């Protein structure tokens, strides 16, 4: 911005540009984006997962064998059990716990009689690890949102208080 005079003189953002550091606005934007992403994870993914886990409380019980272990929290575990006289392989839903178990572990699951491929570990019927992750993501989203608002007000006040050139 050569040759352009500023009515208020150098400001908060000029120092950041001169030193090669990112503008404080970048921090506010990143913080808001993190708040939105974590809030979306909590509200759109984890809380519905908790409700899905709880929805099978009245389901049929069966002894199941873990046939594919992995990260159960993100839905990468499969169990095998007998339902209605046939062998069923079901993928445990997002939010399930038990990811540290190895293949061959025996679990009690609950499933819908009309849809046995929808199964949940009986230990997860209260919400499993999904409830903890939902509240953690929600809390972090709130923290990022409050931080970005605080920094925005701080920068606005700092800019208003900067001395006017003589």
PDB file of C-alpha atoms in Angstrom:
ATOM      1  CA  UNK A   1       0.000   0.000   0.000  1.00  0.00           C
ATOM      2  CA  UNK A   2       2.745   2.419  -0.980  1.00  0.00           C
ATOM      3  CA  UNK A   3       1.748   6.044  -1.291  1.00  0.00           C
ATOM      4  CA  UNK A   4      -1.543   5.622   0.570  1.00  0.00           C
ATOM      5  CA  UNK A   5      -1.801   7.544   3.800  1.00  0.00           C
ATOM      6  CA  UNK A   6      -3.764   6.165   6.687  1.00  0.00           C
ATOM      7  CA  UNK A   7      -6.060   8.418   8.657  1.00  0.00           C
ATOM      8  CA  UNK A   8      -5.323   6.605  11.922  1.00  0.00           C
ATOM      9  CA  UNK A   9      -1.666   5.702  11.409  1.00  0.00           C
ATOM     10  CA  UNK A  10      -0.234   2.212  11.816  1.00  0.00           C
ATOM     11  CA  UNK A  11      -2.604  -0.242  13.395  1.00  0.00           C
ATOM     12  CA  UNK A  12      -2.665  -3.637  14.994  1.00  0.00           C
ATOM     13  CA  UNK A  13      -2.588  -5.458  11.669  1.00  0.00           C
ATOM     14  CA  UNK A  14       0.383  -3.550  10.230  1.00  0.00           C
ATOM     15  CA  UNK A  15       2.793  -5.036  12.791  1.00  0.00           C
ATOM     16  CA  UNK A  16       1.698  -8.565  11.970  1.00  0.00           C
ATOM     17  CA  UNK A  17       2.175  -7.988   8.243  1.00  0.00           C
ATOM     18  CA  UNK A  18       5.599  -6.403   8.757  1.00  0.00           C
ATOM     19  CA  UNK A  19       6.888  -9.298  10.870  1.00  0.00           C
ATOM     20  CA  UNK A  20       5.610 -12.025   8.537  1.00  0.00           C
ATOM     21  CA  UNK A  21       3.256 -13.408  11.182  1.00  0.00           C
ATOM     22  CA  UNK A  22      -0.345 -14.152  10.277  1.00  0.00           C
ATOM     23  CA  UNK A  23      -2.906 -11.485  11.057  1.00  0.00           C
ATOM     24  CA  UNK A  24      -4.873 -11.863  14.311  1.00  0.00           C
ATOM     25  CA  UNK A  25      -7.931 -12.241  12.094  1.00  0.00           C
ATOM     26  CA  UNK A  26      -6.570 -15.595  10.930  1.00  0.00           C
ATOM     27  CA  UNK A  27      -6.708 -16.854  14.520  1.00  0.00           C
ATOM     28  CA  UNK A  28     -10.298 -15.704  14.859  1.00  0.00           C
ATOM     29  CA  UNK A  29     -11.309 -17.406  11.610  1.00  0.00           C
ATOM     30  CA  UNK A  30      -9.511 -20.650  12.517  1.00  0.00           C
ATOM     31  CA  UNK A  31     -11.116 -20.619  15.948  1.00  0.00           C
ATOM     32  CA  UNK A  32     -14.577 -20.093  14.474  1.00  0.00           C
ATOM     33  CA  UNK A  33     -14.044 -22.860  11.926  1.00  0.00           C
ATOM     34  CA  UNK A  34     -12.948 -25.244  14.701  1.00  0.00           C
ATOM     35  CA  UNK A  35     -16.022 -24.276  16.738  1.00  0.00           C
ATOM     36  CA  UNK A  36     -18.284 -25.019  13.771  1.00  0.00           C
ATOM     37  CA  UNK A  37     -16.614 -28.342  12.949  1.00  0.00           C
ATOM     38  CA  UNK A  38     -16.631 -29.588  16.537  1.00  0.00           C
ATOM     39  CA  UNK A  39     -20.194 -28.394  17.026  1.00  0.00           C
ATOM     40  CA  UNK A  40     -21.257 -30.221  13.874  1.00  0.00           C
ATOM     41  CA  UNK A  41     -19.476 -33.386  15.030  1.00  0.00           C
ATOM     42  CA  UNK A  42     -21.255 -33.208  18.341  1.00  0.00           C
ATOM     43  CA  UNK A  43     -24.739 -32.281  17.149  1.00  0.00           C
ATOM     44  CA  UNK A  44     -24.920 -34.010  13.776  1.00  0.00           C
ATOM     45  CA  UNK A  45     -22.885 -37.160  14.370  1.00  0.00           C
ATOM     46  CA  UNK A  46     -22.348 -38.092  18.003  1.00  0.00           C
ATOM     47  CA  UNK A  47     -25.688 -37.189  19.625  1.00  0.00           C
ATOM     48  CA  UNK A  48     -27.627 -39.088  16.909  1.00  0.00           C
ATOM     49  CA  UNK A  49     -25.217 -42.006  17.455  1.00  0.00           C
ATOM     50  CA  UNK A  50     -26.066 -41.971  21.165  1.00  0.00           C
ATOM     51  CA  UNK A  51     -29.773 -42.061  20.355  1.00  0.00           C
ATOM     52  CA  UNK A  52     -29.220 -44.949  17.935  1.00  0.00           C
ATOM     53  CA  UNK A  53     -27.341 -46.910  20.590  1.00  0.00           C
ATOM     54  CA  UNK A  54     -30.102 -46.286  23.121  1.00  0.00           C
ATOM     55  CA  UNK A  55     -32.856 -47.195  20.650  1.00  0.00           C
ATOM     56  CA  UNK A  56     -32.000 -50.906  20.872  1.00  0.00           C
ATOM     57  CA  UNK A  57     -32.590 -51.258  24.632  1.00  0.00           C
ATOM     58  CA  UNK A  58     -35.655 -53.407  23.993  1.00  0.00           C
ATOM     59  CA  UNK A  59     -34.043 -55.442  21.227  1.00  0.00           C
ATOM     60  CA  UNK A  60     -33.466 -59.177  21.144  1.00  0.00           C
ATOM     61  CA  UNK A  61     -30.413 -60.487  23.002  1.00  0.00           C
ATOM     62  CA  UNK A  62     -27.793 -62.713  21.437  1.00  0.00           C
ATOM     63  CA  UNK A  63     -24.280 -63.968  22.143  1.00  0.00           C
ATOM     64  CA  UNK A  64     -21.967 -62.536  19.498  1.00  0.00           C
ATOM     65  CA  UNK A  65     -18.370 -63.094  18.491  1.00  0.00           C
ATOM     66  CA  UNK A  66     -16.179 -60.218  17.398  1.00  0.00           C
ATOM     67  CA  UNK A  67     -14.970 -61.186  13.924  1.00  0.00           C
ATOM     68  CA  UNK A  68     -13.379 -57.914  12.818  1.00  0.00           C
ATOM     69  CA  UNK A  69     -11.855 -55.701  15.461  1.00  0.00           C
ATOM     70  CA  UNK A  70     -10.797 -52.163  14.793  1.00  0.00           C
ATOM     71  CA  UNK A  71     -11.871 -48.748  15.866  1.00  0.00           C
ATOM     72  CA  UNK A  72     -15.373 -49.469  17.103  1.00  0.00           C
ATOM     73  CA  UNK A  73     -15.907 -45.785  17.935  1.00  0.00           C
ATOM     74  CA  UNK A  74     -15.992 -44.964  14.222  1.00  0.00           C
ATOM     75  CA  UNK A  75     -17.931 -48.072  13.214  1.00  0.00           C
ATOM     76  CA  UNK A  76     -15.202 -50.488  12.152  1.00  0.00           C
ATOM     77  CA  UNK A  77     -16.106 -53.528  14.283  1.00  0.00           C
ATOM     78  CA  UNK A  78     -18.149 -56.491  13.087  1.00  0.00           C
ATOM     79  CA  UNK A  79     -19.794 -59.187  15.131  1.00  0.00           C
ATOM     80  CA  UNK A  80     -21.318 -62.523  14.184  1.00  0.00           C
ATOM     81  CA  UNK A  81     -24.308 -64.069  15.939  1.00  0.00           C
ATOM     82  CA  UNK A  82     -27.327 -66.269  15.313  1.00  0.00           C
ATOM     83  CA  UNK A  83     -30.695 -64.591  14.852  1.00  0.00           C
ATOM     84  CA  UNK A  84     -33.852 -66.364  13.744  1.00  0.00           C
ATOM     85  CA  UNK A  85     -31.933 -69.535  12.913  1.00  0.00           C
ATOM     86  CA  UNK A  86     -29.431 -67.888  10.573  1.00  0.00           C
ATOM     87  CA  UNK A  87     -25.946 -66.514  11.060  1.00  0.00           C
ATOM     88  CA  UNK A  88     -25.792 -62.740  10.847  1.00  0.00           C
ATOM     89  CA  UNK A  89     -22.785 -60.445  10.472  1.00  0.00           C
ATOM     90  CA  UNK A  90     -23.478 -56.972  11.811  1.00  0.00           C
ATOM     91  CA  UNK A  91     -21.303 -53.876  11.843  1.00  0.00           C
ATOM     92  CA  UNK A  92     -21.462 -52.113  15.183  1.00  0.00           C
ATOM     93  CA  UNK A  93     -22.614 -48.509  14.849  1.00  0.00           C
ATOM     94  CA  UNK A  94     -20.567 -45.356  15.338  1.00  0.00           C
ATOM     95  CA  UNK A  95     -20.029 -44.687  19.029  1.00  0.00           C
ATOM     96  CA  UNK A  96     -19.564 -48.297  20.102  1.00  0.00           C
ATOM     97  CA  UNK A  97     -16.903 -49.101  22.640  1.00  0.00           C
ATOM     98  CA  UNK A  98     -14.787 -52.220  22.887  1.00  0.00           C
ATOM     99  CA  UNK A  99     -12.173 -51.360  20.291  1.00  0.00           C
ATOM    100  CA  UNK A 100      -9.379 -52.812  22.421  1.00  0.00           C
ATOM    101  CA  UNK A 101     -10.879 -56.292  22.246  1.00  0.00           C
ATOM    102  CA  UNK A 102      -9.334 -58.762  19.858  1.00  0.00           C
ATOM    103  CA  UNK A 103     -11.020 -60.967  17.282  1.00  0.00           C
ATOM    104  CA  UNK A 104     -12.872 -63.850  18.890  1.00  0.00           C
ATOM    105  CA  UNK A 105     -14.054 -61.870  21.933  1.00  0.00           C
ATOM    106  CA  UNK A 106     -17.552 -62.841  23.085  1.00  0.00           C
ATOM    107  CA  UNK A 107     -20.086 -60.057  23.663  1.00  0.00           C
ATOM    108  CA  UNK A 108     -23.790 -59.853  24.338  1.00  0.00           C
ATOM    109  CA  UNK A 109     -25.521 -57.764  21.672  1.00  0.00           C
ATOM    110  CA  UNK A 110     -29.017 -56.437  21.163  1.00  0.00           C
ATOM    111  CA  UNK A 111     -30.571 -56.359  17.707  1.00  0.00           C
ATOM    112  CA  UNK A 112     -33.872 -55.582  16.035  1.00  0.00           C
ATOM    113  CA  UNK A 113     -35.840 -58.707  15.200  1.00  0.00           C
ATOM    114  CA  UNK A 114     -36.919 -57.236  11.854  1.00  0.00           C
ATOM    115  CA  UNK A 115     -33.374 -56.079  11.040  1.00  0.00           C
ATOM    116  CA  UNK A 116     -30.756 -58.257  12.760  1.00  0.00           C
ATOM    117  CA  UNK A 117     -27.926 -56.501  10.919  1.00  0.00           C
ATOM    118  CA  UNK A 118     -28.568 -53.529  13.199  1.00  0.00           C
ATOM    119  CA  UNK A 119     -26.902 -54.609  16.430  1.00  0.00           C
ATOM    120  CA  UNK A 120     -25.388 -52.892  19.450  1.00  0.00           C
ATOM    121  CA  UNK A 121     -23.204 -54.213  22.233  1.00  0.00           C
ATOM    122  CA  UNK A 122     -25.294 -54.509  25.375  1.00  0.00           C
ATOM    123  CA  UNK A 123     -22.603 -52.592  27.265  1.00  0.00           C
ATOM    124  CA  UNK A 124     -23.182 -49.611  24.939  1.00  0.00           C
ATOM    125  CA  UNK A 125     -26.951 -49.275  25.389  1.00  0.00           C
ATOM    126  CA  UNK A 126     -26.444 -46.273  27.691  1.00  0.00           C
ATOM    127  CA  UNK A 127     -24.605 -44.349  24.987  1.00  0.00           C
ATOM    128  CA  UNK A 128     -21.162 -45.921  25.169  1.00  0.00           C
ATOM    129  CA  UNK A 129     -18.177 -43.785  24.369  1.00  0.00           C
ATOM    130  CA  UNK A 130     -20.326 -41.717  22.025  1.00  0.00           C
ATOM    131  CA  UNK A 131     -21.849 -39.736  24.872  1.00  0.00           C
ATOM    132  CA  UNK A 132     -18.418 -38.795  26.216  1.00  0.00           C
ATOM    133  CA  UNK A 133     -17.198 -37.801  22.767  1.00  0.00           C
ATOM    134  CA  UNK A 134     -20.372 -35.806  22.084  1.00  0.00           C
ATOM    135  CA  UNK A 135     -20.012 -33.776  25.276  1.00  0.00           C
ATOM    136  CA  UNK A 136     -16.265 -33.319  24.761  1.00  0.00           C
ATOM    137  CA  UNK A 137     -16.695 -32.098  21.191  1.00  0.00           C
ATOM    138  CA  UNK A 138     -19.534 -29.815  22.275  1.00  0.00           C
ATOM    139  CA  UNK A 139     -17.451 -28.363  25.103  1.00  0.00           C
ATOM    140  CA  UNK A 140     -14.495 -27.763  22.813  1.00  0.00           C
ATOM    141  CA  UNK A 141     -16.776 -26.108  20.248  1.00  0.00           C
ATOM    142  CA  UNK A 142     -18.061 -23.772  22.936  1.00  0.00           C
ATOM    143  CA  UNK A 143     -14.511 -23.028  24.083  1.00  0.00           C
ATOM    144  CA  UNK A 144     -13.384 -22.156  20.538  1.00  0.00           C
ATOM    145  CA  UNK A 145     -16.454 -19.971  19.979  1.00  0.00           C
ATOM    146  CA  UNK A 146     -15.941 -18.057  23.229  1.00  0.00           C
ATOM    147  CA  UNK A 147     -12.232 -17.654  22.489  1.00  0.00           C
ATOM    148  CA  UNK A 148     -12.870 -16.227  19.031  1.00  0.00           C
ATOM    149  CA  UNK A 149     -15.453 -13.761  20.384  1.00  0.00           C
ATOM    150  CA  UNK A 150     -13.093 -12.716  23.187  1.00  0.00           C
ATOM    151  CA  UNK A 151     -10.179 -12.187  20.794  1.00  0.00           C
ATOM    152  CA  UNK A 152     -12.430 -10.245  18.422  1.00  0.00           C
ATOM    153  CA  UNK A 153     -13.512  -7.885  21.201  1.00  0.00           C
ATOM    154  CA  UNK A 154      -9.937  -7.585  22.447  1.00  0.00           C
ATOM    155  CA  UNK A 155      -8.657  -6.602  18.992  1.00  0.00           C
ATOM    156  CA  UNK A 156     -11.512  -4.149  18.458  1.00  0.00           C
ATOM    157  CA  UNK A 157     -10.818  -2.451  21.791  1.00  0.00           C
ATOM    158  CA  UNK A 158      -7.097  -2.382  21.094  1.00  0.00           C
ATOM    159  CA  UNK A 159      -7.700  -0.789  17.729  1.00  0.00           C
ATOM    160  CA  UNK A 160     -10.029   1.835  19.190  1.00  0.00           C
ATOM    161  CA  UNK A 161      -7.525   2.707  21.922  1.00  0.00           C
ATOM    162  CA  UNK A 162      -4.519   3.056  19.611  1.00  0.00           C
ATOM    163  CA  UNK A 163      -3.237   6.635  19.799  1.00  0.00           C
ATOM    164  CA  UNK A 164      -4.115   8.962  16.943  1.00  0.00           C
ATOM    165  CA  UNK A 165      -1.117  10.396  15.060  1.00  0.00           C
ATOM    166  CA  UNK A 166      -0.221  14.056  15.734  1.00  0.00           C
TER     167      UNK A 166
END
